[in-house]
Coordinates of C-alpha atoms and ligand atoms in Angstrom, one line a residue:
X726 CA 17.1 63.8 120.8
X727 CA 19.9 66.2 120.8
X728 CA 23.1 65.5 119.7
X729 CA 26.0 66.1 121.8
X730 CA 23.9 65.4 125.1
X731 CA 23.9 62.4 127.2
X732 CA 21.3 60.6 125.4
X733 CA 23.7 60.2 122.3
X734 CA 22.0 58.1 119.6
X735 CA 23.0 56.3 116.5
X736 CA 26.7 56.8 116.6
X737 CA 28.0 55.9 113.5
X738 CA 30.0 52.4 113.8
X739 CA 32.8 52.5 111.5
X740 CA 34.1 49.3 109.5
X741 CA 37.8 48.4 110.4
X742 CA 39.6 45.1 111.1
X743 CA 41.0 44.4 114.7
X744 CA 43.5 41.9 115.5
X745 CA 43.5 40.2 118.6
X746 CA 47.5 39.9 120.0
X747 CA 47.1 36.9 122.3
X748 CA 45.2 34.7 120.1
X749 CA 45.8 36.0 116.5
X750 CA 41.8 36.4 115.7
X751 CA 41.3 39.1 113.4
X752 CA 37.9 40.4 114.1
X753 CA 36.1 42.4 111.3
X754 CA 35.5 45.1 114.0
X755 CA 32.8 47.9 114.1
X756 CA 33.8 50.9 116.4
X757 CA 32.9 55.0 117.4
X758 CA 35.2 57.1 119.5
X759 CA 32.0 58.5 120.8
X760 CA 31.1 62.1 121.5
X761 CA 33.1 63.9 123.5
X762 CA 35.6 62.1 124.8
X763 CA 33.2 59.6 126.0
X764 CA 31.2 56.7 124.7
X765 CA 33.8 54.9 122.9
X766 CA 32.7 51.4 121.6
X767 CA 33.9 48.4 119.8
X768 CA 32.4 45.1 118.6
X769 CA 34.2 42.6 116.4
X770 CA 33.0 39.2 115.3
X771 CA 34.0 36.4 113.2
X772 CA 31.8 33.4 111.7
X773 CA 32.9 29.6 111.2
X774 CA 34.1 29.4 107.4
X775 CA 31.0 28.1 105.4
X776 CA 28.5 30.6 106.9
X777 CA 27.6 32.0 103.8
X778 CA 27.0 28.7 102.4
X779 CA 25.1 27.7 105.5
X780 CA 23.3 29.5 108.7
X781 CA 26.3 29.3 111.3
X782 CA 24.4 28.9 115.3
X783 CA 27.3 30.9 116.6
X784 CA 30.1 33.2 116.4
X785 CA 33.4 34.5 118.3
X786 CA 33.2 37.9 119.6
X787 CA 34.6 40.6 121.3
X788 CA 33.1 43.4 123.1
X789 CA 35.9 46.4 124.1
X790 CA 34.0 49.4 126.2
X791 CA 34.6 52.5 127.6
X792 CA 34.7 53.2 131.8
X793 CA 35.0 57.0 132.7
X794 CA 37.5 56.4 135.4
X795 CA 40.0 53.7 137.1
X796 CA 36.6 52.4 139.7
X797 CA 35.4 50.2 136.1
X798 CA 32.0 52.3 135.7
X799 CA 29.4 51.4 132.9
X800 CA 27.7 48.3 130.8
X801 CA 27.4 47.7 127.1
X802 CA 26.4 45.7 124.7
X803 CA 24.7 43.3 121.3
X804 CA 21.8 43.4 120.4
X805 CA 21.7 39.5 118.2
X806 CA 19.0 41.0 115.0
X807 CA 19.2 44.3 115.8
X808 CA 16.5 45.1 118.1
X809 CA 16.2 45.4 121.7
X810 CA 12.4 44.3 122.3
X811 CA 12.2 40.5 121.3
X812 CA 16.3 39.9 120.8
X813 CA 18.8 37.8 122.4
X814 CA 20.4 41.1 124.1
X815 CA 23.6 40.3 125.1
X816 CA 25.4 42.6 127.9
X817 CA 28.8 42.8 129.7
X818 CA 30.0 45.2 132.7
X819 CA 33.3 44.9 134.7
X820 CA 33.2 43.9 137.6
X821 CA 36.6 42.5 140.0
X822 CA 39.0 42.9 137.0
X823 CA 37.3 40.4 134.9
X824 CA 33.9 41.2 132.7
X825 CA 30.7 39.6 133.8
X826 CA 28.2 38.7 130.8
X827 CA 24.1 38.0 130.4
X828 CA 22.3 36.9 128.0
X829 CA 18.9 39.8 128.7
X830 CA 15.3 39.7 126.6
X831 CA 12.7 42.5 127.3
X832 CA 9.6 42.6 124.9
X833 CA 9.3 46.2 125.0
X834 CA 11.6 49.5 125.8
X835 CA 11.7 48.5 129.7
X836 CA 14.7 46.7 131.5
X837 CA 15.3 43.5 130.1
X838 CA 15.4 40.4 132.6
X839 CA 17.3 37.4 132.1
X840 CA 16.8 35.2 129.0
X841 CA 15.1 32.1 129.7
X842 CA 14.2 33.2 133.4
X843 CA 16.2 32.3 136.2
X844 CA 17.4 29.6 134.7
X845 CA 18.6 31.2 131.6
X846 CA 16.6 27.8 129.6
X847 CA 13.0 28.3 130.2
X848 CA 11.1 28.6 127.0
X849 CA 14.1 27.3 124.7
X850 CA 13.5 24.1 123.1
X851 CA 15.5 21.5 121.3
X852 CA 15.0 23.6 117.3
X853 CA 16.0 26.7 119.5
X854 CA 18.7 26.0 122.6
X855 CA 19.5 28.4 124.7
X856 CA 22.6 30.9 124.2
X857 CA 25.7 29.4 125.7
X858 CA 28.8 32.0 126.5
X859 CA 31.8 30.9 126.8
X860 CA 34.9 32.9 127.7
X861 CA 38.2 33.2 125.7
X862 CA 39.8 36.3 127.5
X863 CA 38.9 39.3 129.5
X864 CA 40.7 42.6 130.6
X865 CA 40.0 46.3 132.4
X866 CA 42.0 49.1 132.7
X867 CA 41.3 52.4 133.8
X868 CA 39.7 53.6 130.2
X869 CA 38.1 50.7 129.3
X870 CA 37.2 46.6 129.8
X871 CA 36.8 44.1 126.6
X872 CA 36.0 40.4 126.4
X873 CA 36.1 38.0 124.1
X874 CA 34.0 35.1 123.8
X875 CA 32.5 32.3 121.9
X876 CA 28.8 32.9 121.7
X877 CA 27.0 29.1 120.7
X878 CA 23.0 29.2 119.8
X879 CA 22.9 32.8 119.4
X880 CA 21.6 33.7 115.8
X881 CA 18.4 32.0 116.7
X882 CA 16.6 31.8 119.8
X883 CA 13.2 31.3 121.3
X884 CA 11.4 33.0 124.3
X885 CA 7.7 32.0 125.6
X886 CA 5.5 31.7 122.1
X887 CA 8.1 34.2 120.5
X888 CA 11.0 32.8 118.2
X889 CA 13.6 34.1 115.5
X890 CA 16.0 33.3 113.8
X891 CA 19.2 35.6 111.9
X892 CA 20.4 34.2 108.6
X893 CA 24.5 34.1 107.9
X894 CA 23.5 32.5 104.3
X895 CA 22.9 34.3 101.6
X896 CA 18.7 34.7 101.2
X897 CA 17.0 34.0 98.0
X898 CA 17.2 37.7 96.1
X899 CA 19.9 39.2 98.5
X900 CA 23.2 40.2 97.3
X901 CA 24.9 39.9 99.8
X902 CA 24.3 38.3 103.5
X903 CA 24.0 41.0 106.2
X904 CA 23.7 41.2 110.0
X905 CA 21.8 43.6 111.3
X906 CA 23.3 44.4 114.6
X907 CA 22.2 46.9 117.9
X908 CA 24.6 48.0 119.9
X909 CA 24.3 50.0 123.5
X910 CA 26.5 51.2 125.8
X911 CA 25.7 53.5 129.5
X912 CA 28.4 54.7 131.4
X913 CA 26.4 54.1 134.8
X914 CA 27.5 50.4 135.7
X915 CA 25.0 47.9 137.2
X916 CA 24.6 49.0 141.0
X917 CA 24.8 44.9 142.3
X918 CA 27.4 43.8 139.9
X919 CA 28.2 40.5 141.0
X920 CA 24.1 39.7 140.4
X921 CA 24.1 38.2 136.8
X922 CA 20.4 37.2 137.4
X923 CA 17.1 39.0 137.0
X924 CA 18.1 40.8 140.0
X925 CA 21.0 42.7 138.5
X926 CA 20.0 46.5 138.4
X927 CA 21.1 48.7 135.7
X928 CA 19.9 51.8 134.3
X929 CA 19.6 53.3 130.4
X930 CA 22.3 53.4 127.6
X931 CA 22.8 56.9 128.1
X932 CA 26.4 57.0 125.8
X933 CA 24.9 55.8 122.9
X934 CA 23.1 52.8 121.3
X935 CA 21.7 52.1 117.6
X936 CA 21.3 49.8 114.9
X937 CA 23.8 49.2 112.0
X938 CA 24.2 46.7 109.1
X939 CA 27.2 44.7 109.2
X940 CA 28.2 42.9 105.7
X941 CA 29.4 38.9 106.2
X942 CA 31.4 38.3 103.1
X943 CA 34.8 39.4 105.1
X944 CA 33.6 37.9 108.5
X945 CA 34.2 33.9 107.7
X946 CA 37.7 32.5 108.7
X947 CA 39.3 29.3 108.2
X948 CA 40.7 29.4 111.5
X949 CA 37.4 29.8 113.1
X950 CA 36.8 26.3 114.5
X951 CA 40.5 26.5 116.0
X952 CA 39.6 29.2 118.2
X953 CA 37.0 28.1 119.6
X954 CA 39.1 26.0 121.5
X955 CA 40.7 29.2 123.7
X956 CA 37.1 29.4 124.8
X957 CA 37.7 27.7 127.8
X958 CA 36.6 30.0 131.0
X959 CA 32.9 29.7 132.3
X960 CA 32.2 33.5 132.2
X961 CA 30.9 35.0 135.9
X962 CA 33.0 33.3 138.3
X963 CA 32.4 34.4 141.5
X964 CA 28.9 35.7 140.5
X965 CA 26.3 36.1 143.8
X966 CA 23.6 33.3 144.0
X967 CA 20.5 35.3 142.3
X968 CA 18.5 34.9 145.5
X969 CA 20.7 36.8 147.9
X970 CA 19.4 39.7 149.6
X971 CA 21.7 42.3 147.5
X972 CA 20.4 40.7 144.2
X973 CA 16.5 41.3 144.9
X974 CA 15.4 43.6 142.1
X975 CA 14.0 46.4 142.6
X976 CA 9.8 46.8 142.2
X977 CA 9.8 47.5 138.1
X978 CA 8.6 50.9 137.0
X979 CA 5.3 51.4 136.2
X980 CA 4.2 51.6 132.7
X981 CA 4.8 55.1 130.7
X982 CA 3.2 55.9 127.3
X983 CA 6.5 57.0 125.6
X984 CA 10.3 56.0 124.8
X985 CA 11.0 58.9 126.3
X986 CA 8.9 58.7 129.8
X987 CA 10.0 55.1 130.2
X988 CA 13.8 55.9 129.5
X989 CA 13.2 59.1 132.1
X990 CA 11.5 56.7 134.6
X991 CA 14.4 53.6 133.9
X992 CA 17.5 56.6 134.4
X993 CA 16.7 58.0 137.6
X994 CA 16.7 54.7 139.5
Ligands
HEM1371 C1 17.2 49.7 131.9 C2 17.5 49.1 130.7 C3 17.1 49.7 129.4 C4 16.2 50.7 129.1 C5 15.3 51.5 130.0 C6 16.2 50.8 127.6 C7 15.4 51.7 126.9 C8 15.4 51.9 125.5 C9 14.5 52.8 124.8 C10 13.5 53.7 125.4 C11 14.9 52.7 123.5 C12 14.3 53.5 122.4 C13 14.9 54.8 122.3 C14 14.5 55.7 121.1 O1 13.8 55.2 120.2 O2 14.8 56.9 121.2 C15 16.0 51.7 123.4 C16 16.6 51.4 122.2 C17 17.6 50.4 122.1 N1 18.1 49.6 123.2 FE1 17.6 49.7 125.1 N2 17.1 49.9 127.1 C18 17.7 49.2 128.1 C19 18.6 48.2 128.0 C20 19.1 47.7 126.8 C21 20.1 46.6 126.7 C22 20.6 45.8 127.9 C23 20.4 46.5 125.4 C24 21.4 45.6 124.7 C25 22.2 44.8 125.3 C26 19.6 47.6 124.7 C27 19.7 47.8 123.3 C28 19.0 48.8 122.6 C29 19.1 49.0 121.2 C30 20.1 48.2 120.3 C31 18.2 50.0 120.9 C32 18.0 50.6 119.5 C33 17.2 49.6 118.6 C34 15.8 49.6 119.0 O3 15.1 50.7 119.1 O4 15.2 48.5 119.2 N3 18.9 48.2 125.6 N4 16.2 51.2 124.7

């Protein structure tokens, strides 16, 4: 891995606060410029008031990433534990001049498919229900897209025999409660955007991606349960029915030995 080249990892996210004009939410925000020019990346969050006291199911966030030119190019996004086999992945690409989300789970370095299957809810249960989005804004311009959203049943989850579960709370012997978070972002967008399903093809994070810890104690706000009433937009409108000819996925890659073989294999779709 070389820095400077395409493959760009572990970016440092820098702490800062970012404050949101149209609704007032100040996100504790974790950002890079990128390399280059390119790459830059920014994820906020905030957390209803007593999650250190007690493990919050959900969080508002907001995703702001960057497109290479005016067309809305790339995809980013959260990796929910830090991980991106066995996490609730969670990506967003522009699409129409709004930003389409999907909640994605892989179990290994390959594409991930749709949480849940194609009906986002297979394997969830009623200790782990599935991840709900819900939308509170979007916007694109010609450098970049963000959304915000309210993201409900997304610090625990369960998939097939597979569950886990991310603490807000302080643990027993910790000093302090801290996420650990992944973060990707590819500057290739999704060739059949308007496919939220398994179908939706998408290549490698290939302007960065890593894992970082984020610190909670500044990420609670009193005002939390207050904004989640601007999450009012069902995200995807418009989205294509998952069985339509132009959502069929592609036949998966065969199986390589290495990261690096099955990221070569995923890049050159
Ligand atoms: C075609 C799709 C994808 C492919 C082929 C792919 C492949 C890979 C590979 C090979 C690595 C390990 C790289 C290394 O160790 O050098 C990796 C790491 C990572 N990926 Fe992906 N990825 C894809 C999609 C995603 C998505 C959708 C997300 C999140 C929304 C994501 C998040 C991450 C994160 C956070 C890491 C670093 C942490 C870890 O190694 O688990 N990836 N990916």
């Amino acid at each position: 891995m070389l820095a400077g080249t395409a493959f760009a990892q572990d970016l440092t996210l820098s702490p800062s606060t970012y404050v949101d004009a149209k609704t007032g939410i100040d996100f504790t925000n974790w950002g890079t410029p990128g390399e280059n020019g390119t790459g830059a990346f920014n994820f906020g969050f905030v957390l209803p008031a007593d999650a250190l006291q007690k493990d919050a199911t959900e969080y508002i966030g907001r995703l702001q990433c960057q497109s290479t030119n005016a067309s809305m190019t790339g995809w980013c996004g959260i990796a929910h534990g830090g991980h991106m086999p066995s996490d609730l992945l969670l990506m967003a690409w522009p699409y129409k001049n709004n930003v389409y989300t999907s909640f994605r789970f892989v179990g290994d370095y390959f594409k991930p498919d749709l949480f849940g299957g194609e009906t986002g809810t297979n394997g969830t249960s009623a200790a782990f229900p599935a991840p709900q989005l819900s939308v509170i804004s979007t916007s694109v311009n010609a450098t970049n897209y963000e959304v915000i959203y309210r993201c409900q049943n997304c610090w625990a989850w369960q998939q097939g025999s597979y569950n886990e579960s991310v603490h807000t709370s302080l643990q027993p012997g910790d000093a302090e409660s801290v996420f650990v978070l992944g973060w990707a972002q590819a500057t290739k967008g999704p060739t059949n955007p308007a496919c939220t399903g398994n179908g939706l093809n998408f290549g490698f994070h290939d302007a960065g991606y890593g894992q970082w810890g984020a610190p909670l104690s500044n990420a609670t706000r009193t005002n939390y349960t207050t904004w989640t009433k601007l999450a009012t937009q069902a995200p995807n409108p418009g989205a294509s029915n998952d069985t339509a000819a132009s959502c069929q996925a592609k036949a998966a890659p065969s199986a390589a030995p290495t990261a690096a073989a099955r990221r070569a294999v995923e890049v050159n779709w």
